[in-house]
């Protein structure tokens, strides 16, 4: 699943570690989500979106799921 997490992190000058600490996960999880190896749980997706003041849909691209 495509996300805007890397873009949002860079805009806000955050490291993966800083974002991970803010949302209660690990740097490895943030890295895996950014490269598409892992899909965030609904709770983690909400925490990430909320951290940036956005909706889940503004951070995560669900267009691939619409094709199913």
PDB file of C-alpha atoms in Angstrom:
ATOM      1  CA  UNK A   1       0.000   0.000   0.000  1.00  0.00           C
ATOM      2  CA  UNK A   2       1.339   3.420  -0.919  1.00  0.00           C
ATOM      3  CA  UNK A   3       1.603   6.047   1.787  1.00  0.00           C
ATOM      4  CA  UNK A   4       2.711   9.641   2.228  1.00  0.00           C
ATOM      5  CA  UNK A   5       4.535   8.888   5.481  1.00  0.00           C
ATOM      6  CA  UNK A   6       8.051   9.497   4.163  1.00  0.00           C
ATOM      7  CA  UNK A   7       6.950  12.736   2.489  1.00  0.00           C
ATOM      8  CA  UNK A   8       5.193  13.928   5.660  1.00  0.00           C
ATOM      9  CA  UNK A   9       8.166  13.001   7.832  1.00  0.00           C
ATOM     10  CA  UNK A  10      10.552  14.954   5.631  1.00  0.00           C
ATOM     11  CA  UNK A  11       8.228  17.989   5.513  1.00  0.00           C
ATOM     12  CA  UNK A  12       8.178  17.951   9.317  1.00  0.00           C
ATOM     13  CA  UNK A  13      11.912  17.158   9.653  1.00  0.00           C
ATOM     14  CA  UNK A  14      11.260  13.932  11.563  1.00  0.00           C
ATOM     15  CA  UNK A  15      13.345  10.787  11.600  1.00  0.00           C
ATOM     16  CA  UNK A  16      11.713   7.374  11.451  1.00  0.00           C
ATOM     17  CA  UNK A  17      12.716   6.927  15.088  1.00  0.00           C
ATOM     18  CA  UNK A  18      11.041  10.176  16.170  1.00  0.00           C
ATOM     19  CA  UNK A  19       7.795   9.307  14.404  1.00  0.00           C
ATOM     20  CA  UNK A  20       7.885   5.779  15.786  1.00  0.00           C
ATOM     21  CA  UNK A  21       8.256   7.055  19.353  1.00  0.00           C
ATOM     22  CA  UNK A  22       5.423   9.556  18.838  1.00  0.00           C
ATOM     23  CA  UNK A  23       2.968   6.882  17.654  1.00  0.00           C
ATOM     24  CA  UNK A  24       4.109   4.021  19.874  1.00  0.00           C
ATOM     25  CA  UNK A  25       5.820   1.696  17.425  1.00  0.00           C
ATOM     26  CA  UNK A  26       9.339   0.870  16.237  1.00  0.00           C
ATOM     27  CA  UNK A  27      11.546   2.500  13.638  1.00  0.00           C
ATOM     28  CA  UNK A  28      11.570  -0.806  11.767  1.00  0.00           C
ATOM     29  CA  UNK A  29       7.772  -0.763  11.514  1.00  0.00           C
ATOM     30  CA  UNK A  30       7.758   2.788  10.142  1.00  0.00           C
ATOM     31  CA  UNK A  31      10.450   1.798   7.635  1.00  0.00           C
ATOM     32  CA  UNK A  32       8.499  -1.292   6.544  1.00  0.00           C
ATOM     33  CA  UNK A  33       5.309   0.739   6.067  1.00  0.00           C
ATOM     34  CA  UNK A  34       7.164   3.373   4.030  1.00  0.00           C
ATOM     35  CA  UNK A  35       8.572   0.808   1.597  1.00  0.00           C
ATOM     36  CA  UNK A  36       5.341  -1.184   1.345  1.00  0.00           C
ATOM     37  CA  UNK A  37       6.534  -4.351   3.105  1.00  0.00           C
ATOM     38  CA  UNK A  38       4.004  -3.952   5.910  1.00  0.00           C
ATOM     39  CA  UNK A  39       0.466  -2.590   6.056  1.00  0.00           C
ATOM     40  CA  UNK A  40      -0.312  -0.603   9.170  1.00  0.00           C
ATOM     41  CA  UNK A  41      -3.112  -1.759  11.440  1.00  0.00           C
ATOM     42  CA  UNK A  42      -6.141   0.507  11.594  1.00  0.00           C
ATOM     43  CA  UNK A  43      -5.052   1.749  15.016  1.00  0.00           C
ATOM     44  CA  UNK A  44      -1.511   2.554  13.865  1.00  0.00           C
ATOM     45  CA  UNK A  45      -2.814   4.190  10.677  1.00  0.00           C
ATOM     46  CA  UNK A  46      -5.077   6.383  12.812  1.00  0.00           C
ATOM     47  CA  UNK A  47      -2.218   7.325  15.157  1.00  0.00           C
ATOM     48  CA  UNK A  48       0.043   8.290  12.254  1.00  0.00           C
ATOM     49  CA  UNK A  49      -2.656  10.321  10.514  1.00  0.00           C
ATOM     50  CA  UNK A  50      -3.686  11.993  13.776  1.00  0.00           C
ATOM     51  CA  UNK A  51      -0.052  12.883  14.530  1.00  0.00           C
ATOM     52  CA  UNK A  52       0.123  14.841  11.263  1.00  0.00           C
ATOM     53  CA  UNK A  53      -3.360  16.333  11.702  1.00  0.00           C
ATOM     54  CA  UNK A  54      -4.707  14.454   8.684  1.00  0.00           C
ATOM     55  CA  UNK A  55      -7.279  11.778   7.940  1.00  0.00           C
ATOM     56  CA  UNK A  56      -6.228   8.201   7.265  1.00  0.00           C
ATOM     57  CA  UNK A  57      -7.250   8.670   3.625  1.00  0.00           C
ATOM     58  CA  UNK A  58      -4.883  11.635   3.299  1.00  0.00           C
ATOM     59  CA  UNK A  59      -1.924   9.517   4.439  1.00  0.00           C
ATOM     60  CA  UNK A  60      -2.695   6.066   3.014  1.00  0.00           C
ATOM     61  CA  UNK A  61      -3.625   5.318  -0.625  1.00  0.00           C
ATOM     62  CA  UNK A  62      -6.512   2.862  -0.728  1.00  0.00           C
ATOM     63  CA  UNK A  63      -6.914   2.888  -4.532  1.00  0.00           C
ATOM     64  CA  UNK A  64      -5.328  -0.579  -4.843  1.00  0.00           C
ATOM     65  CA  UNK A  65      -8.009  -2.001  -2.552  1.00  0.00           C
ATOM     66  CA  UNK A  66     -10.828  -0.471  -4.587  1.00  0.00           C
ATOM     67  CA  UNK A  67      -9.840  -2.692  -7.520  1.00  0.00           C
ATOM     68  CA  UNK A  68     -10.509  -5.887  -5.534  1.00  0.00           C
TER      69      UNK A  68
END
